């Protein structure tokens, strides 16, 4: 019985020739960095270099956040049981959810809702942000992409917004982030700044990415950190130790400059 054929537009494979969205992979290698290749993979076209730099910066921003982050803790818990690298990484990835790393998509959706509401009502972004926040409050839902356990002014978000301006990415989404920040301050009586998930959500929305792929940016970036965390646990620590996630002390290289 013959096999039904089906179509794919991502990568073509022929003997001695691999093409990503039509470009030979060996021509991309050494000329196009990972951020630009990722854009090509997900969007079908190569972005210019400044957008590529922003893509790479988003990945670098989320590469690791220490052993206390829930996904790193999960990867280490798996590693202490003697799990293989893929099992450790999978454990970590499965801990990336709504409140950790998985807030990108939800934040982007909230930003879209604020923009649509302002457009429909021909009102200000601040009024639309207040409306959304009042609805969230009534439903006892936290707004994704705001707040952080450790940081009050996350150094990653400011840098990402700076690179986005350099890349000419739409700035309206960032204006909505600021309107939401002001609205939260009015509602809570204290500042609750945007976090790195929220910033990435705003930028990916401004760049035209689909909501459904957005959390993949964090998963992809943090997988690198999970490998490092799991490997350190395996090579440096006692098997089956009890891990207190907050009790770690950093003893790596001292602060240094590029
Ligand atoms: C990240 C997060 C878990 C940090 O929590 P935290 O620092 O422990 O904050 P707390 O749980 O102590 O909350 C402090 C106060 O701010 C409020 N708050 C915190 N984040 C909030 C949010 N995103 N939306 C609305 N209110 C929020 C809490 O309700 C709480 O109010 P209360 O003191 O009246 O109870 C939390 O901010 C959150 O759930 N954010 C949304 C999910 C998210 O963006 N995750 C990605 C993080 S990189």
Coordinates of C-alpha atoms and ligand atoms in Angstrom, one line a residue:
X1 CA 0.0 0.0 0.0
X2 CA 1.4 3.4 -1.0
X3 CA 2.0 6.1 1.6
X4 CA 0.0 9.3 1.5
X5 CA 2.3 12.3 1.0
X6 CA 2.0 15.4 3.2
X7 CA 3.5 18.9 3.0
X8 CA 6.0 20.7 5.2
X9 CA 7.5 24.1 4.6
X10 CA 10.1 24.2 7.3
X11 CA 13.2 22.2 6.2
X12 CA 14.0 20.3 3.0
X13 CA 16.4 17.4 3.1
X14 CA 18.1 15.9 0.1
X15 CA 21.3 13.9 -0.2
X16 CA 24.1 16.3 0.9
X17 CA 21.8 19.3 1.0
X18 CA 19.8 20.7 4.0
X19 CA 17.7 23.8 3.4
X20 CA 16.0 25.8 6.2
X21 CA 13.1 27.7 4.7
X22 CA 15.0 27.5 1.4
X23 CA 18.4 28.6 2.6
X24 CA 21.3 26.1 2.6
X25 CA 22.2 25.5 6.2
X26 CA 25.9 25.4 5.5
X27 CA 25.5 28.9 4.0
X28 CA 23.7 30.2 7.1
X29 CA 26.3 28.7 9.4
X30 CA 28.9 31.2 10.4
X31 CA 26.9 34.1 8.7
X32 CA 23.7 34.0 10.6
X33 CA 23.5 33.8 14.4
X34 CA 21.1 31.7 16.4
X35 CA 18.6 34.5 16.9
X36 CA 18.3 35.2 13.2
X37 CA 18.1 31.5 12.4
X38 CA 15.3 31.1 15.0
X39 CA 13.4 34.0 13.4
X40 CA 13.8 32.4 10.0
X41 CA 12.6 29.1 11.4
X42 CA 9.5 30.5 13.0
X43 CA 8.6 33.3 10.6
X44 CA 9.9 32.0 7.3
X45 CA 12.1 35.0 6.5
X46 CA 15.5 36.3 7.7
X47 CA 15.2 39.4 9.8
X48 CA 17.7 42.3 9.5
X49 CA 20.8 42.2 11.8
X50 CA 19.3 44.5 14.5
X51 CA 16.2 42.4 14.8
X52 CA 18.5 39.4 14.9
X53 CA 20.5 41.0 17.7
X54 CA 17.3 41.5 19.7
X55 CA 16.2 37.9 19.1
X56 CA 19.6 36.7 20.5
X57 CA 19.4 39.1 23.4
X58 CA 16.0 37.7 24.4
X59 CA 17.5 34.3 24.5
X60 CA 20.5 35.4 26.4
X61 CA 18.3 37.3 28.9
X62 CA 16.6 34.1 29.9
X63 CA 19.5 31.6 29.7
X64 CA 19.8 31.1 33.5
X65 CA 18.6 32.7 36.8
X66 CA 20.4 30.6 39.4
X67 CA 19.6 27.3 41.1
X68 CA 16.7 28.8 43.0
X69 CA 14.5 29.2 39.9
X70 CA 11.8 26.5 40.0
X71 CA 12.9 24.8 36.7
X72 CA 16.6 24.7 37.8
X73 CA 15.5 23.3 41.2
X74 CA 13.5 20.6 39.4
X75 CA 16.4 19.8 37.1
X76 CA 18.7 19.5 40.2
X77 CA 16.2 17.3 42.0
X78 CA 16.2 15.0 39.1
X79 CA 20.0 15.1 38.9
X80 CA 20.4 14.1 42.5
X81 CA 18.5 10.9 41.9
X82 CA 21.0 9.9 39.2
X83 CA 18.8 10.8 36.2
X84 CA 20.2 11.2 32.7
X85 CA 20.8 14.6 31.2
X86 CA 17.6 14.4 29.1
X87 CA 15.5 13.4 32.1
X88 CA 17.0 16.3 34.2
X89 CA 16.3 18.8 31.4
X90 CA 12.8 17.4 30.8
X91 CA 12.1 17.8 34.6
X92 CA 13.1 21.4 34.4
X93 CA 11.1 22.1 31.3
X94 CA 8.0 20.6 32.9
X95 CA 8.4 23.2 35.7
X96 CA 8.1 26.1 33.3
X97 CA 4.5 27.2 33.7
X98 CA 2.2 30.1 34.2
X99 CA 4.1 31.7 37.1
X100 CA 7.7 30.8 36.0
X101 CA 8.8 31.4 32.4
X102 CA 5.3 30.8 31.0
X103 CA 4.0 34.3 31.5
X104 CA 5.2 35.5 28.1
X105 CA 2.1 34.4 26.1
X106 CA -0.4 35.5 28.8
X107 CA 1.2 38.9 29.1
X108 CA 1.2 39.4 25.3
X109 CA -2.5 38.5 25.2
X110 CA -3.2 41.0 28.0
X111 CA -1.3 43.7 26.1
X112 CA -3.3 42.9 22.9
X113 CA -6.5 43.1 24.9
X114 CA -5.6 46.6 26.2
X115 CA -4.7 47.8 22.7
X116 CA -7.9 46.4 21.2
X117 CA -10.0 48.0 24.1
X118 CA -8.3 51.4 23.6
X119 CA -8.9 51.2 19.8
X120 CA -12.6 50.1 20.1
X121 CA -13.4 52.8 22.7
X122 CA -11.2 55.4 21.1
X123 CA -9.8 55.9 24.6
X124 CA -6.4 56.1 26.2
X125 CA -4.2 53.2 26.9
X126 CA -4.2 54.1 30.6
X127 CA -8.1 53.8 30.7
X128 CA -8.0 50.5 28.9
X129 CA -5.2 49.2 31.2
X130 CA -7.3 50.2 34.3
X131 CA -10.3 48.4 32.8
X132 CA -8.3 45.2 32.3
X133 CA -6.7 45.4 35.8
X134 CA -10.1 45.9 37.4
X135 CA -11.5 42.9 35.6
X136 CA -8.4 40.8 36.7
X137 CA -8.8 42.0 40.3
X138 CA -12.5 41.1 40.4
X139 CA -11.6 37.6 39.1
X140 CA -8.6 37.4 41.6
X141 CA -6.2 36.8 38.7
X142 CA -2.7 38.1 38.7
X143 CA -1.5 39.9 35.6
X144 CA 1.2 37.8 33.9
X145 CA 4.5 39.4 33.3
X146 CA 4.5 41.7 36.3
X147 CA 6.3 41.3 39.7
X148 CA 9.4 39.4 40.6
X149 CA 10.6 37.5 43.7
X150 CA 14.0 39.2 43.6
X151 CA 14.1 42.2 41.3
X152 CA 12.4 45.5 41.7
X153 CA 14.0 46.9 38.5
X154 CA 14.9 44.0 36.4
X155 CA 18.1 44.9 34.4
X156 CA 17.1 42.6 31.6
X157 CA 13.9 44.4 30.7
X158 CA 15.5 47.9 30.3
X159 CA 18.2 46.4 28.0
X160 CA 15.6 44.6 25.9
X161 CA 13.6 47.7 25.4
X162 CA 16.7 49.6 24.5
X163 CA 17.6 47.0 21.8
X164 CA 14.0 46.9 20.6
X165 CA 14.2 50.7 20.0
X166 CA 17.5 50.2 18.1
X167 CA 15.8 47.5 16.0
X168 CA 12.8 49.7 15.2
X169 CA 10.3 47.3 16.8
X170 CA 6.8 48.7 17.3
X171 CA 6.8 50.8 20.5
X172 CA 3.0 50.7 21.2
X173 CA 3.2 47.4 23.1
X174 CA 5.9 49.0 25.4
X175 CA 3.6 52.0 25.9
X176 CA 0.9 49.5 27.0
X177 CA 3.4 47.9 29.5
X178 CA 4.0 51.3 31.0
X179 CA 0.3 52.0 31.2
X180 CA -0.2 48.7 33.0
X181 CA 2.6 49.5 35.4
X182 CA 1.0 52.8 36.2
X183 CA -2.4 51.1 36.6
X184 CA -1.0 48.5 38.9
X185 CA 0.6 51.2 41.1
X186 CA -2.8 52.9 41.3
X187 CA -4.5 49.6 42.1
X188 CA -2.0 48.1 44.6
X189 CA -0.5 51.3 46.0
X190 CA 3.0 50.1 45.2
X191 CA 5.2 49.6 42.1
X192 CA 5.0 46.2 40.5
X193 CA 7.4 46.4 37.5
X194 CA 7.3 44.4 34.4
X195 CA 9.5 41.3 34.5
X196 CA 11.5 39.7 31.7
X197 CA 8.7 37.4 30.7
X198 CA 6.4 40.5 30.2
X199 CA 9.1 42.4 28.3
X200 CA 9.7 39.5 25.9
X201 CA 5.9 39.1 25.5
X202 CA 5.6 42.8 24.6
X203 CA 8.4 42.6 22.1
X204 CA 7.3 39.4 20.4
X205 CA 3.8 40.8 20.0
X206 CA 5.3 44.0 18.5
X207 CA 7.4 41.8 16.1
X208 CA 4.3 39.9 15.0
X209 CA 5.0 36.5 16.5
X210 CA 2.0 34.1 17.1
X211 CA 0.9 33.9 20.7
X212 CA 1.3 30.1 20.6
X213 CA 5.1 30.1 20.1
X214 CA 5.9 32.8 22.6
X215 CA 6.6 30.7 25.7
X216 CA 9.0 28.6 23.5
X217 CA 11.5 31.5 23.7
X218 CA 11.9 30.9 27.5
X219 CA 11.9 27.1 27.2
X220 CA 14.5 27.3 24.5
X221 CA 16.8 29.7 26.3
X222 CA 16.4 28.2 29.8
X223 CA 17.2 24.7 28.5
X224 CA 20.8 25.8 28.3
X225 CA 20.7 26.9 32.0
X226 CA 19.1 23.6 32.9
X227 CA 22.0 21.7 31.3
X228 CA 24.5 23.7 33.4
X229 CA 22.5 23.4 36.6
X230 CA 22.0 19.6 36.2
X231 CA 25.6 19.0 35.3
X232 CA 26.8 21.0 38.3
X233 CA 24.5 19.0 40.6
X234 CA 25.7 15.7 39.2
X235 CA 29.4 16.5 39.4
X236 CA 29.6 18.6 42.5
X237 CA 27.0 17.4 45.0
X238 CA 26.2 14.3 47.1
X239 CA 23.6 11.9 45.5
X240 CA 20.2 12.2 47.1
X241 CA 21.0 15.3 49.1
X242 CA 18.2 17.4 50.4
X243 CA 18.3 20.6 48.3
X244 CA 17.2 23.8 50.0
X245 CA 16.8 26.1 46.9
X246 CA 17.4 29.3 48.7
X247 CA 20.5 28.2 50.8
X248 CA 23.0 28.3 48.0
X249 CA 26.1 30.4 48.0
X250 CA 27.8 31.6 44.7
X251 CA 31.5 30.7 44.5
X252 CA 32.1 31.2 40.7
X253 CA 34.2 33.9 39.1
X254 CA 33.9 37.3 40.8
X255 CA 32.0 40.2 39.0
X256 CA 33.9 41.0 35.8
X257 CA 33.5 43.2 32.7
X258 CA 33.2 42.4 29.1
Ligands
LIG1 C1 6.5 36.4 40.1 C2 5.6 36.4 41.3 C3 5.2 34.9 41.6 C4 6.4 37.0 42.4 O1 5.7 36.9 43.5 P1 6.1 37.6 44.9 O2 7.2 38.5 44.8 O3 6.3 36.5 45.9 O4 4.9 38.4 45.2 P2 3.9 38.1 46.3 O5 3.2 36.8 46.0 O6 4.6 38.3 47.6 O7 2.9 39.3 46.1 C5 3.1 40.6 46.6 C6 1.8 41.4 46.4 O8 1.8 41.8 45.1 C7 0.6 41.3 44.4 N1 1.1 40.8 43.1 C8 2.3 40.2 42.8 N2 2.3 40.0 41.5 C9 1.2 40.4 41.0 C10 0.7 40.4 39.7 N3 1.4 39.9 38.6 N4 -0.5 40.9 39.4 C11 -1.3 41.4 40.4 N5 -0.8 41.5 41.7 C12 0.4 40.9 42.0 C13 0.2 40.1 45.2 O9 -1.2 39.9 45.1 C14 0.6 40.5 46.6 O10 -0.4 41.4 47.1 P3 -0.8 41.3 48.7 O11 0.5 41.7 49.4 O12 -1.9 42.3 48.8 O13 -1.1 39.9 48.9 C15 4.3 37.2 41.1 O14 4.6 38.6 41.0 C16 3.4 36.7 40.0 O15 2.6 35.8 40.1 N6 3.6 37.3 38.7 C17 2.9 36.9 37.6 C18 3.5 35.7 36.9 C19 4.8 36.1 36.2 O16 4.9 37.1 35.6 N7 5.7 35.2 36.3 C20 7.0 35.3 35.7 C21 8.1 35.7 36.7 S1 9.6 36.1 35.9

